[in-house]
PDB file of C-alpha atoms in Angstrom:
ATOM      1  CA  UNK V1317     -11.458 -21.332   8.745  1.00 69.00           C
ATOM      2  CA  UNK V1318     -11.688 -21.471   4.977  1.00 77.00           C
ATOM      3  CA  UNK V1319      -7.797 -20.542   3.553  1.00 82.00           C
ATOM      4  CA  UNK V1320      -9.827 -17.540   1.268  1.00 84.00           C
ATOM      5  CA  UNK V1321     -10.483 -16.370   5.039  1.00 86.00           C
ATOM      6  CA  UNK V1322      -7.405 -16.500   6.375  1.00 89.00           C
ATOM      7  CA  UNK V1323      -6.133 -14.298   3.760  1.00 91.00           C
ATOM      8  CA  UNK V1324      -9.098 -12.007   3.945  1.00 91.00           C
ATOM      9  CA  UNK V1325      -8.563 -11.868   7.582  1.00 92.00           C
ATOM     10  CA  UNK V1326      -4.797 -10.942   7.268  1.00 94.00           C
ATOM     11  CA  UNK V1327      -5.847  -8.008   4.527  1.00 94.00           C
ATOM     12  CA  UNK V1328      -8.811  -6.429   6.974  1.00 94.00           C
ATOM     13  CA  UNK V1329      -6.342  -6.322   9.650  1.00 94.00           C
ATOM     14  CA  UNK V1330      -3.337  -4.624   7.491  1.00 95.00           C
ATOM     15  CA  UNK V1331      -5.676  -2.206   6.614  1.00 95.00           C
ATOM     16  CA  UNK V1332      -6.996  -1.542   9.911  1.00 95.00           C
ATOM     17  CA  UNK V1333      -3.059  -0.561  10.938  1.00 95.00           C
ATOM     18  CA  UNK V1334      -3.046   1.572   7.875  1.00 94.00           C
ATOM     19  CA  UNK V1335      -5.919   3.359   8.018  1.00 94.00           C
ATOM     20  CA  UNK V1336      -4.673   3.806  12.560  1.00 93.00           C
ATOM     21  CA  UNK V1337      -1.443   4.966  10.943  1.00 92.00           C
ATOM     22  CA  UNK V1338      -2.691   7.077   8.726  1.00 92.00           C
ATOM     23  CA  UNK V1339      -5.228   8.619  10.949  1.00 91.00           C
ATOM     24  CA  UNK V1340      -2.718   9.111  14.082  1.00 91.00           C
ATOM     25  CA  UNK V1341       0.331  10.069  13.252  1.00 88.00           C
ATOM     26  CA  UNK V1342       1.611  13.529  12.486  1.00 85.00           C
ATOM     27  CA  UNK V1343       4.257  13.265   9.887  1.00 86.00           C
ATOM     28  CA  UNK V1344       3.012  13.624   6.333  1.00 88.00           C
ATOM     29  CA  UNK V1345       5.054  11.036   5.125  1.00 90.00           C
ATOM     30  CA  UNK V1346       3.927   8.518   7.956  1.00 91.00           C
ATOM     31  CA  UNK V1347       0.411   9.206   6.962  1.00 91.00           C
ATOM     32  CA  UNK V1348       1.208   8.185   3.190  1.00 92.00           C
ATOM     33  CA  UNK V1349       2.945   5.110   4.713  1.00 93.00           C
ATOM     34  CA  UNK V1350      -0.244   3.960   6.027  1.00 93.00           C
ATOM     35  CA  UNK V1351      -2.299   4.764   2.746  1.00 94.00           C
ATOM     36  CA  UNK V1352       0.048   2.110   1.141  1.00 93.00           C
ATOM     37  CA  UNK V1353      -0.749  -0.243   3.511  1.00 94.00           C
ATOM     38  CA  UNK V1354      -4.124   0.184   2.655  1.00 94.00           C
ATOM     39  CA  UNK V1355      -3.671  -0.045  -0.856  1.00 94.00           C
ATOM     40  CA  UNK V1356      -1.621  -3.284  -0.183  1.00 94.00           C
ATOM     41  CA  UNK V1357      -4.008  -4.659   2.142  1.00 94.00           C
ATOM     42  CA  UNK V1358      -6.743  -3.996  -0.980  1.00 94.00           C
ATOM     43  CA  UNK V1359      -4.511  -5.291  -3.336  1.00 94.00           C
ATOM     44  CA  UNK V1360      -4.243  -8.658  -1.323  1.00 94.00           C
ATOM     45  CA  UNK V1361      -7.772  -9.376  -1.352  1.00 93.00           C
ATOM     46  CA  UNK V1362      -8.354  -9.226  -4.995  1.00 93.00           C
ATOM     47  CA  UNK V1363      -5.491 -11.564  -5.503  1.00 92.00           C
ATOM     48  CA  UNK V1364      -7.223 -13.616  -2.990  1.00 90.00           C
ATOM     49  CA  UNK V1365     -10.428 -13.387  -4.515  1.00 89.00           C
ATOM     50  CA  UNK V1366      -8.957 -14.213  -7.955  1.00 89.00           C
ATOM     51  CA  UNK V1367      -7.345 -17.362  -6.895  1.00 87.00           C
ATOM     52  CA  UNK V1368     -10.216 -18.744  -4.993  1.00 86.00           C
ATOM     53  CA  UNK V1369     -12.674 -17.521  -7.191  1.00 81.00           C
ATOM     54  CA  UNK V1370     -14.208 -19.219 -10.486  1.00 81.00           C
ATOM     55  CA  UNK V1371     -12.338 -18.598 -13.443  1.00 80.00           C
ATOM     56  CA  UNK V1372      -8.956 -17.711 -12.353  1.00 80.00           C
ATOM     57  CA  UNK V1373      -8.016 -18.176 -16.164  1.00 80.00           C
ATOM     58  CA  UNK V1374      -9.524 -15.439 -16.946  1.00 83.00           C
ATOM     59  CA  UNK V1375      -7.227 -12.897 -14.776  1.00 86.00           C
ATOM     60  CA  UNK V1376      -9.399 -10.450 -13.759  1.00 87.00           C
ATOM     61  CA  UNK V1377      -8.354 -10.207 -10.511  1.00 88.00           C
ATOM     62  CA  UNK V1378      -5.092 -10.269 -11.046  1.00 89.00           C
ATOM     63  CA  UNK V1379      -5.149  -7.309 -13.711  1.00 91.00           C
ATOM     64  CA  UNK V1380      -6.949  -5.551 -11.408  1.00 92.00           C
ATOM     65  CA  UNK V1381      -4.203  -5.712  -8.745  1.00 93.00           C
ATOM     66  CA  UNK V1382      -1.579  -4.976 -11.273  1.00 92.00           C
ATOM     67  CA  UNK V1383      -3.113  -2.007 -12.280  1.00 93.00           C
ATOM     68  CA  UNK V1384      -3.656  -0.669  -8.569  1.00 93.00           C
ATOM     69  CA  UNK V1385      -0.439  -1.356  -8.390  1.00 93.00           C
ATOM     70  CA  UNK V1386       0.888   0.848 -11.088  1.00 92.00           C
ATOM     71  CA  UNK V1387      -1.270   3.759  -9.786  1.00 93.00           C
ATOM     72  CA  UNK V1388      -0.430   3.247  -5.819  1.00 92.00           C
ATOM     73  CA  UNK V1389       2.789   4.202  -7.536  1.00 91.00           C
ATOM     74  CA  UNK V1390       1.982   7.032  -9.344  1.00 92.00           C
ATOM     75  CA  UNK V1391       0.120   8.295  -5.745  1.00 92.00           C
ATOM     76  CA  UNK V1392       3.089   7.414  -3.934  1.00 91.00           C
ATOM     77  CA  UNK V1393       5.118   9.617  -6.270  1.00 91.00           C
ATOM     78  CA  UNK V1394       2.957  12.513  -6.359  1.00 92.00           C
ATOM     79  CA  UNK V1395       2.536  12.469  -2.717  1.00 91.00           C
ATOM     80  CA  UNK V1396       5.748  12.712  -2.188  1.00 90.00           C
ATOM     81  CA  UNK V1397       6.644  15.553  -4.136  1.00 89.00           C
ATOM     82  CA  UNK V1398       3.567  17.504  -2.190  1.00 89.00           C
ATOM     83  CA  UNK V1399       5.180  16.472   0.765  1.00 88.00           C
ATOM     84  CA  UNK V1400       8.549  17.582  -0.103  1.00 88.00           C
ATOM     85  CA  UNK V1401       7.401  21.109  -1.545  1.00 87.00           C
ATOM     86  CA  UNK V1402       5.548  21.556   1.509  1.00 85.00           C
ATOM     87  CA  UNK V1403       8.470  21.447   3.288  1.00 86.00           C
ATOM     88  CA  UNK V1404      10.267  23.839   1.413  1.00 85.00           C
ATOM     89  CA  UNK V1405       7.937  26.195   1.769  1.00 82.00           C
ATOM     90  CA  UNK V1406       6.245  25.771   5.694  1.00 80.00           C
ATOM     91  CA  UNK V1407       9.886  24.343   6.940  1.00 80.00           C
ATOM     92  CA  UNK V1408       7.523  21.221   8.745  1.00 79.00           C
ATOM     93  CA  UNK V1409       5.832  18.264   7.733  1.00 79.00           C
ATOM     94  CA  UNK V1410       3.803  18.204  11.152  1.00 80.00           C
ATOM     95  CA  UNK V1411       0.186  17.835   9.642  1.00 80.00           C
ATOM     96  CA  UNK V1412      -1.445  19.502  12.888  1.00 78.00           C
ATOM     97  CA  UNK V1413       0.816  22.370  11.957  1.00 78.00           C
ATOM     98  CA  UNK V1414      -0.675  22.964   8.011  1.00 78.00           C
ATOM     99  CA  UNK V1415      -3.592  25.378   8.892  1.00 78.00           C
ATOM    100  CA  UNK V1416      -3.453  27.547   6.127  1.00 76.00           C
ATOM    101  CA  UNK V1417      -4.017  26.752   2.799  1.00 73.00           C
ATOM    102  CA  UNK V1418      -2.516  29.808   1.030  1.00 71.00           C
ATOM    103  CA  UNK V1419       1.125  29.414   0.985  1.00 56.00           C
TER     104      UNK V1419
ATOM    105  CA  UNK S1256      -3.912 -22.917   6.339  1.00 62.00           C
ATOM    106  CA  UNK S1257      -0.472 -24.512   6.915  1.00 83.00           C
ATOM    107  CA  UNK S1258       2.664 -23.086   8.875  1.00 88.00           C
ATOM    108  CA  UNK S1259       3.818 -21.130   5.877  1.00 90.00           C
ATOM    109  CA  UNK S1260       1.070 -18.950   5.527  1.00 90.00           C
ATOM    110  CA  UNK S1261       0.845 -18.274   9.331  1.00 93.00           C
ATOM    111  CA  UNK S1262       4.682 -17.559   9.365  1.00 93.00           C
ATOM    112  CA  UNK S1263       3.998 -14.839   6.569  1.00 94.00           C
ATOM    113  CA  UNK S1264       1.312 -13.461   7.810  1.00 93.00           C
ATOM    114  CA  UNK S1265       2.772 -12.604  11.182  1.00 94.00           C
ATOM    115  CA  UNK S1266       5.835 -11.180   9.522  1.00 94.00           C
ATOM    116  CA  UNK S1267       3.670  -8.957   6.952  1.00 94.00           C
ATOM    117  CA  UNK S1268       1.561  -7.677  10.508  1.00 94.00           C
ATOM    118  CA  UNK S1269       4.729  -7.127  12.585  1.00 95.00           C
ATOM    119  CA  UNK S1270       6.087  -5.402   9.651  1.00 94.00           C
ATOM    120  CA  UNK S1271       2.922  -3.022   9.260  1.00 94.00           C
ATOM    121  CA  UNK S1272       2.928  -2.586  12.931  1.00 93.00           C
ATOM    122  CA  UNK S1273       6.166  -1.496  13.652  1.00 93.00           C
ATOM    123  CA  UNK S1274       5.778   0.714  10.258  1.00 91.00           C
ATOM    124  CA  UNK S1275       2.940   2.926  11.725  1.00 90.00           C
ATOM    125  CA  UNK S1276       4.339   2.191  15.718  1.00 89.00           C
ATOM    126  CA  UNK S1277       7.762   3.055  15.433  1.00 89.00           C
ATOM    127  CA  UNK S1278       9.334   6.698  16.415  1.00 86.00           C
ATOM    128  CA  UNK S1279      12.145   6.974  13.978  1.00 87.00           C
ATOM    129  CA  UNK S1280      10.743   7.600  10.684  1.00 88.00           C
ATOM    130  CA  UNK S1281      13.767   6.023   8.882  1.00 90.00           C
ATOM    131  CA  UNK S1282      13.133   2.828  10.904  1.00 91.00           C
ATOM    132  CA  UNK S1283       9.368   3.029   9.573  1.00 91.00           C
ATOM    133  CA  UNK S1284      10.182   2.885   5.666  1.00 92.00           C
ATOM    134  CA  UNK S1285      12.234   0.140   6.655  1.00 93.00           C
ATOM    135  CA  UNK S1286       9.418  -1.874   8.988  1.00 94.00           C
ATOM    136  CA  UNK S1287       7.017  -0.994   5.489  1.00 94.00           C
ATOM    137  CA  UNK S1288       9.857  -2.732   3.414  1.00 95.00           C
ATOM    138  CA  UNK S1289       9.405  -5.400   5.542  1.00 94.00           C
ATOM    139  CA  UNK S1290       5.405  -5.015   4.899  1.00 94.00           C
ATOM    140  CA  UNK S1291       6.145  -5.007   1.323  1.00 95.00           C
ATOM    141  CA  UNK S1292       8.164  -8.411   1.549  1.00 95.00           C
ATOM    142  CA  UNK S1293       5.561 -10.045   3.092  1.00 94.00           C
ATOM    143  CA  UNK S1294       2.545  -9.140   1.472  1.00 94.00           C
ATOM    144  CA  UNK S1295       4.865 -10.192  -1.873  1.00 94.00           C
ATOM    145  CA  UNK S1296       5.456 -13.511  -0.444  1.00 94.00           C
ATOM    146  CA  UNK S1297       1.602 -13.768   0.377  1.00 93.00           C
ATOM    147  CA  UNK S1298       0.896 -13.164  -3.170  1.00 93.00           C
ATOM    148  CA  UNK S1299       3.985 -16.068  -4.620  1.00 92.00           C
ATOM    149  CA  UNK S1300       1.943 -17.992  -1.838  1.00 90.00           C
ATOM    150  CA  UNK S1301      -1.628 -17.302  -3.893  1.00 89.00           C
ATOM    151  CA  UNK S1302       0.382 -18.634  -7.179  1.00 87.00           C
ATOM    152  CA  UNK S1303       0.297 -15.346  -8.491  1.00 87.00           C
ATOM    153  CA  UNK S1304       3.856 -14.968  -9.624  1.00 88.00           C
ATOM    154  CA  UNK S1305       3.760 -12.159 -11.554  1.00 90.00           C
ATOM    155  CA  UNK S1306       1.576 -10.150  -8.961  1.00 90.00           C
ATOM    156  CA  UNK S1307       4.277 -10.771  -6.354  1.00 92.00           C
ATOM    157  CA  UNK S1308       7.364 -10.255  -8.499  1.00 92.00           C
ATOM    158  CA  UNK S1309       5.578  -6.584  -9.400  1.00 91.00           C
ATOM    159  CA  UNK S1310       5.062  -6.142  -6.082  1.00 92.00           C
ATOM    160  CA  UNK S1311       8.868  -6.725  -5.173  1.00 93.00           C
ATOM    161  CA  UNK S1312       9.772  -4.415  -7.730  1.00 93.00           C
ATOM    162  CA  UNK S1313       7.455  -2.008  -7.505  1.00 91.00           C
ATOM    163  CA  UNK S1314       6.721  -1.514  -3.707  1.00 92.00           C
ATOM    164  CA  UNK S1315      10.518  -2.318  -2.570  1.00 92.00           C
ATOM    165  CA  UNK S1316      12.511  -1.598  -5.203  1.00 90.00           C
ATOM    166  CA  UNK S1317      10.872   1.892  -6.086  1.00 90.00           C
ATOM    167  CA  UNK S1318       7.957   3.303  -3.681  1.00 91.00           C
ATOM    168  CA  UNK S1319      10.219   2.015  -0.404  1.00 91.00           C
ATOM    169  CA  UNK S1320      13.061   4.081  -2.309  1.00 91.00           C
ATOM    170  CA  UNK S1321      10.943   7.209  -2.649  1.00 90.00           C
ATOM    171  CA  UNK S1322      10.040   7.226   0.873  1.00 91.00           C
ATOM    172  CA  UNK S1323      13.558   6.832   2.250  1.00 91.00           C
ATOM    173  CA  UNK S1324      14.316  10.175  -0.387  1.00 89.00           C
ATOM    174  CA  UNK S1325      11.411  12.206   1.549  1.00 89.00           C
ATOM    175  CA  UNK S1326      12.287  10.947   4.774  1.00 89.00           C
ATOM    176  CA  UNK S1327      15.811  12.439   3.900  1.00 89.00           C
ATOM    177  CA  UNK S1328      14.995  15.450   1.804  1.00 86.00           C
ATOM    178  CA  UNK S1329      12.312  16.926   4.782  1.00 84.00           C
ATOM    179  CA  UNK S1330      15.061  15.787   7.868  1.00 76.00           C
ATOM    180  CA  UNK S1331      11.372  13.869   8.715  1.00 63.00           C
ATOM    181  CA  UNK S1332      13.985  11.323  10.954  1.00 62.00           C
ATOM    182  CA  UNK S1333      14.365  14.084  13.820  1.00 69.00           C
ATOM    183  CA  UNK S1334      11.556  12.896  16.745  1.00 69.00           C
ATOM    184  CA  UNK S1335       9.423  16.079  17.174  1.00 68.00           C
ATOM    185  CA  UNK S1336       9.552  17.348  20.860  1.00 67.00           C
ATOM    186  CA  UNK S1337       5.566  16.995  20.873  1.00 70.00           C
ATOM    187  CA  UNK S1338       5.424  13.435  20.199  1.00 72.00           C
ATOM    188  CA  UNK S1339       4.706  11.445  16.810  1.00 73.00           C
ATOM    189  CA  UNK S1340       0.710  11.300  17.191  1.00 80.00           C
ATOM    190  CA  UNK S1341      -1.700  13.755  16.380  1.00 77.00           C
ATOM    191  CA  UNK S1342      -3.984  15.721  18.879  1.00 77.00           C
ATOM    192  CA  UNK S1343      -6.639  12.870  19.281  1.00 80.00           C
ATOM    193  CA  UNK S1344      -5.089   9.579  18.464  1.00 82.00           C
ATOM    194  CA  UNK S1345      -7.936   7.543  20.632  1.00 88.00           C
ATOM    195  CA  UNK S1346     -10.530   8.673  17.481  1.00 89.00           C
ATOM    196  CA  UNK S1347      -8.598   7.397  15.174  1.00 88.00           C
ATOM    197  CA  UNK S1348      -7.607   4.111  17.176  1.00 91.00           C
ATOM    198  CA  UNK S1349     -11.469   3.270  17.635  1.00 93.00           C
ATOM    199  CA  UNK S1350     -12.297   4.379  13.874  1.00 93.00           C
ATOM    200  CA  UNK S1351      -9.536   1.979  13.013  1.00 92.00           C
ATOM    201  CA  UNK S1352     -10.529  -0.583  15.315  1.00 94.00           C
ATOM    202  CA  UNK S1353     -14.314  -0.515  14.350  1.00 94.00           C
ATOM    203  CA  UNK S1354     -13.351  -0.908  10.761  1.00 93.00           C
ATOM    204  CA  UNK S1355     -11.172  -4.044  11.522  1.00 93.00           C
ATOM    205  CA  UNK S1356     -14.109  -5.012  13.645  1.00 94.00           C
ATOM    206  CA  UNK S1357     -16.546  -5.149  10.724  1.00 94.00           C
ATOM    207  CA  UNK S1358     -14.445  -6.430   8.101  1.00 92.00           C
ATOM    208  CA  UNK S1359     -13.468  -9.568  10.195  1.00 91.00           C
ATOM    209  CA  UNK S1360     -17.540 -10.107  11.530  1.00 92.00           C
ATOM    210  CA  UNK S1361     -18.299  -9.918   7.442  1.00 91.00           C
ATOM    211  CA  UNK S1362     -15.500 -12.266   6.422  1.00 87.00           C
ATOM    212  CA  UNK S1363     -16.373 -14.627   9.025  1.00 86.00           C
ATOM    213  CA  UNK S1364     -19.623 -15.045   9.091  1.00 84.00           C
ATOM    214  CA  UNK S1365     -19.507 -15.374   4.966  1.00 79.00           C
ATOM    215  CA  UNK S1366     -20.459 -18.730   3.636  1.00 71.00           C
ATOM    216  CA  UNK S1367     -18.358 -20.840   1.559  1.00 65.00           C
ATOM    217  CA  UNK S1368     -19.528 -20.996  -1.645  1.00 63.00           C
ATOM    218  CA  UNK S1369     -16.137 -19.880  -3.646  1.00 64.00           C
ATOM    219  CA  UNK S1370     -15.312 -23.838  -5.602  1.00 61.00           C
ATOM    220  CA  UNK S1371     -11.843 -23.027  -6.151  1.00 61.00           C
ATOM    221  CA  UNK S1372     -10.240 -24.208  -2.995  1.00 65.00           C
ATOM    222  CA  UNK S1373      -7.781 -26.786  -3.956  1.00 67.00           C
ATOM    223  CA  UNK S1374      -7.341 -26.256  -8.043  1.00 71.00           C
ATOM    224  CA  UNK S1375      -4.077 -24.433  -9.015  1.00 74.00           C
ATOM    225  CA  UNK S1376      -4.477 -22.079 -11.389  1.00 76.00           C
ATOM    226  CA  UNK S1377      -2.118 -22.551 -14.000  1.00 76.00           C
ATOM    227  CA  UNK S1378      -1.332 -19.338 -14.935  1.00 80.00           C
ATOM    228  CA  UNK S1379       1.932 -18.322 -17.352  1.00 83.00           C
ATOM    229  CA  UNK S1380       3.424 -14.809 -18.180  1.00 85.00           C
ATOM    230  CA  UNK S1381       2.596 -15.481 -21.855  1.00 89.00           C
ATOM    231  CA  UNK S1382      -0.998 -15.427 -20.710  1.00 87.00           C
ATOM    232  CA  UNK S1383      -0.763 -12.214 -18.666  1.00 88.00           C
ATOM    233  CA  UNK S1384       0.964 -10.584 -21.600  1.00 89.00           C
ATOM    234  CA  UNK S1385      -1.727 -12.050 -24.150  1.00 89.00           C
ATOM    235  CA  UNK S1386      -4.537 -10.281 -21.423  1.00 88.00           C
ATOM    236  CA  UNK S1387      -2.542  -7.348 -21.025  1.00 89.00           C
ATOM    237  CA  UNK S1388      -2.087  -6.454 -25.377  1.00 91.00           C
ATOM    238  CA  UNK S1389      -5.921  -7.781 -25.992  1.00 90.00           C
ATOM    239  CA  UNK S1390      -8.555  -7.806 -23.702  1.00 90.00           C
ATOM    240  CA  UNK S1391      -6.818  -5.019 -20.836  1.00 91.00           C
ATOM    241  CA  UNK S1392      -5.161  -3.151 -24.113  1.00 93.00           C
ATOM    242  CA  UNK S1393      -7.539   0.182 -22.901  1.00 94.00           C
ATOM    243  CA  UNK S1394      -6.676   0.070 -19.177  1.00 93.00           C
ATOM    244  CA  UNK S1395      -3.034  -0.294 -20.290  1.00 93.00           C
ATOM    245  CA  UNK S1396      -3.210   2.320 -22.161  1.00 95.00           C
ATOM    246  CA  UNK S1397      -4.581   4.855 -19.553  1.00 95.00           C
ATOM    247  CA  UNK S1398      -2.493   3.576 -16.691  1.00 94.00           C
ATOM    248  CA  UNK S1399       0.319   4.525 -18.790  1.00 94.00           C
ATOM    249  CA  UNK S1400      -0.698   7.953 -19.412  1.00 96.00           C
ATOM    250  CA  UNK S1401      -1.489   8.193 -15.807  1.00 95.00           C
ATOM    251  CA  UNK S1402       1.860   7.155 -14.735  1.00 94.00           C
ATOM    252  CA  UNK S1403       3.718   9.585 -17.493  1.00 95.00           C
ATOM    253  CA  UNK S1404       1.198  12.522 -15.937  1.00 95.00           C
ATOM    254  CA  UNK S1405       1.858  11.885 -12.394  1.00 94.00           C
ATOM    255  CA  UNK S1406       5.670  11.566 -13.175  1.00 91.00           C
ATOM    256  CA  UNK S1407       5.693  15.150 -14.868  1.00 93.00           C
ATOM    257  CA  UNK S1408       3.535  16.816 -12.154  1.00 92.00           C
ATOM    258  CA  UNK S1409       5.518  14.953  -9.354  1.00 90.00           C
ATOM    259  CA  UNK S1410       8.970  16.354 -10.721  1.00 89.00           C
ATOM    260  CA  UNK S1411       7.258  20.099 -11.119  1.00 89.00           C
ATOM    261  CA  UNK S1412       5.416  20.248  -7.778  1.00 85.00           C
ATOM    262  CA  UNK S1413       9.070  19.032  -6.308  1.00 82.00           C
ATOM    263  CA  UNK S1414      10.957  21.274  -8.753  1.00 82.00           C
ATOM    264  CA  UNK S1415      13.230  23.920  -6.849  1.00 73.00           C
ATOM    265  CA  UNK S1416      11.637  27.486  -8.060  1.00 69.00           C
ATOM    266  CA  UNK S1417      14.325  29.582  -8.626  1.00 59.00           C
ATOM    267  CA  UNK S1418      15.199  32.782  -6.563  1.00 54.00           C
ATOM    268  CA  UNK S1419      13.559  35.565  -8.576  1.00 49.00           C
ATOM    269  CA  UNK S1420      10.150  34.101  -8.899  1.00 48.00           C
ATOM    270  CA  UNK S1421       8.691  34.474  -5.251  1.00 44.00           C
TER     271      UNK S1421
END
């Protein structure tokens, strides 16, 4: 096994947990927990692919995971803040239980 | 493929594991900080410094923070008496599984033909900032006015409404 596998293989299986995580659980926040790991998991093969790669002098990978960086953040942020106001107003953040989408 | 990057990786899965496994949601954020770590350390592993360093700050220092904050604000820490999983967890399980299943038959069955195996790229933060102010001066640019948007709108979906107004 090539070491660009190895690290592919270790980003295919984070993101299989996230996208279980984010598919099984009930909490809202849990389920945003898992689309980071997803994100992550992405973010891990582009650094791989931009080390292995040809031309790692030009950065392109690399810039590319910065910038999914910055906006994973952004999500993260916004999520959040749904998840909170969601709360305030339906007192749960049991997805199952969100059936209505008027307030 | 030496010990260190078998150590990490099993640390960055066990982390991710126990962050999507775990009952207590408090004891999640903190199995994803340990995620987080790991996937860092996998990237200072990949000699991309500056990747990993951003992803210490970013991911642990503020995203790990933020989830801790919900976790707190929604009292999401008390178990539910219905359980933690959602009405059908065995779909999502085998969706999950069949996705793992066809990302690791596509990486391994890939040829070899990426020439960069041993070469270290020698890469400095000068460089990243000269990329980052030239050539990436556009994506910059948005990214930044994504992040000041999704700031605003985060702080007014999550802004208390006052009394009066329902």
């Amino acid at each position: 096994m090539t070491p660009l596998a190895g690290y592919l293989l270790v980003a295919a299986l984070i993101f299989a947990i996230g996208l279980a995580g984010a598919l099984t659980r009930r909490n809202a926040i849990l389920v945003l927990i898992g689309i980071e790991l997803m994100l992550n998991a992405a973010n891990l093969n582009l650094i791989a692919f931009w080390r292995y790669g040809p031309h790692p002098e030009v950065l392109t990978g690399m810039m590319f995971a910065i910038f999914s960086i910055a906006v994973a953040a952004a999500e993260a942020a916004v999520g959040l803040g749904l998840v909170i106001q969601i709360h305030r107003k339906a007192h749960t953040t049991d997805l199952d239980a969100m059936n209505r989408m008027k307030g | 493929m030496n010990f260190v990057f078998y150590g990490i990786a099993v640390l960055t899965v066990a982390g991710a594991l126990a962050a999507v496994l775990l009952k207590n949601t408090v004891h999640c954020a903190l199995a994803l900080t340990v995620a987080f770590a790991g996937l860092a350390l996998l990237f200072l592993e990949l000699d991309a410094q500056f990747a990993g360093f951003a992803q210490i700050l970013v991911y642990i220092g503020a995203v790990a923070i933020l989830v801790v904050f919900a976790i707190l604000l929604t009292r999401g820490s008390e178990t539910p008496k219905d359980g933690v999983y959602s009405k059908y967890p065995l779909v999502g399980l085998a969706i999950a599984a069949g996705v793992f299943a066809v990302l690791g038959w596509a990486v391994l069955g890939s040829q070899r033909v990426l020439p960069n195996e041993t070469a270290v790229p020698a890469v400095t933060v000068l460089q990243i900032g000269n990329a980052l102010m030239g050539r990436y001066v556009l994506p910059l640019e948005i990214v930044a006015l994504l992040l000041t948007a999704a700031l605003i709108g985060a702080v007014i979906v999550a802004m208390h409404e006052k009394e009066g107004s329902k």
